[in-house]
C-alpha cells in the first residue's frame, strides 16, 4: 500500500493525472516469453547510467572543459574506437594537410582559385570532423538527461553531410551557369594539379568506406547511416575533382563549353547520389512513420484492436523511428468501464511486437 501511494504521488508530480490516469509501457526483449507487467510510469528496456564525479577536483575539471581536454578525449576515443573511426581520423588528417598546403600556396602565389578550393576543403573537413565526434559521442550510454541515449547524433550527422552535399550540387550548377556566361578562353588550367591531388586523397577515403558503396543502402542502425554519409561525402568530392580534371583536359584540346558540360554532369550526379540519404535522415528527424513497417500493417493492427468487444475507441496512434532499426510507438485505447485491462494490453503488445515495434506505450481510459 505504501508503494502504491508513492507511485501515485510521483505520477501526480510529473503530470500523469494521479491514480485515475493509467499509462503502460512495454519494451521489446530479445526473447519474448510473456508480456511485461504493466506499471504506472513509462520505462524503457535499457539501463540508465548516472554519472558522478569521484572527487571535487575531477568535478571542477569536467565542469570547465577546455579545447585541449576536448581534443585529448577525442583522440583517446579514436584510439579505442572501431576501425572506421581510425580510418576517418586518418582521412581528415590527409585532407587538413593538403588543404593547408593548398591555402599557403594560393596565398603566396596570389591564385584565388587555390584559395577558394582550400576553403571548400576546410569546410568539408569540418563536417567530417563532426562525423568523427559523433562516432565517439554516440558510444555514451543513456543517462538521466538523454534517456534514449545518444545514437540519434549519428542521424543528425548524416543529415548535415547530406545537406552540405546538396548545397555543393547547387553551387556546382551555379558555377556551370557562370562558366556558360563568361569567356572560357580565360579559364585557368593550373587547377588540374590541385584536382588530381584532391582526387587521390578522396579515393583513399572511398576505399576506407567501400563497404557502404551503395546509393539506396538498407540502414540497420544509426552507425550505418553516418558511415554511409561519410562515404557519399568523399565520393562526391572525388566526382567533383574528376569533373574538373576532365573539363581542364577537354578545354586544353579545344572542346567548347567543356566546363559547362562537366560541371553540370557532376552537379546532377551528386544530387542523385545524396537525395535518398537526405530523405531517409529527414524522415527520421521529422519522426515520420517507420518505413520498415508498412502503413497497411499498422492500420490492420488498429482495426483488430478496435474490433474487440471490450474496446470502444483507439486514438492518437503514433509510430516513428528513433534511429534506424528502433521503432517507438504510443496509442490511447478507450475501454468499457469495469473491464480488466490486462488482456487488452497483452493483445495490443503482442500485435505490435510481431510488427517490430521495440518500445510501445499504451494508455487506457474508461468510458
PDB file of C-alpha atoms in Angstrom, residues 288-303 317 319 352 355:
ATOM      1  CA  UNK A 288       7.700  10.104 -39.933  1.00  0.00           C
ATOM      2  CA  UNK A 289       6.075   6.681 -39.921  1.00  0.00           C
ATOM      3  CA  UNK A 290       8.755   3.961 -39.922  1.00  0.00           C
ATOM      4  CA  UNK A 291       9.498   2.805 -43.485  1.00  0.00           C
ATOM      5  CA  UNK A 292      10.361  -0.668 -42.180  1.00  0.00           C
ATOM      6  CA  UNK A 293       6.699  -1.249 -41.227  1.00  0.00           C
ATOM      7  CA  UNK A 294       4.066  -0.870 -43.983  1.00  0.00           C
ATOM      8  CA  UNK A 295       1.277   1.569 -43.252  1.00  0.00           C
ATOM      9  CA  UNK A 296      -1.241  -1.105 -44.169  1.00  0.00           C
ATOM     10  CA  UNK A 297       0.127  -3.338 -41.394  1.00  0.00           C
ATOM     11  CA  UNK A 298      -0.234  -0.564 -38.812  1.00  0.00           C
ATOM     12  CA  UNK A 299      -3.816   0.114 -39.959  1.00  0.00           C
ATOM     13  CA  UNK A 300      -4.620  -3.590 -39.758  1.00  0.00           C
ATOM     14  CA  UNK A 301      -3.467  -3.683 -36.137  1.00  0.00           C
ATOM     15  CA  UNK A 302      -5.681  -0.698 -35.330  1.00  0.00           C
ATOM     16  CA  UNK A 303      -8.677  -2.436 -36.919  1.00  0.00           C
ATOM     17  CA  UNK A 317      -1.739   6.129 -32.592  1.00  0.00           C
ATOM     18  CA  UNK A 319       4.744   5.388 -34.583  1.00  0.00           C
ATOM     19  CA  UNK A 352       2.910  -4.536 -32.356  1.00  0.00           C
ATOM     20  CA  UNK A 355       5.466  -5.968 -36.330  1.00  0.00           C
TER      21      UNK A 355
END
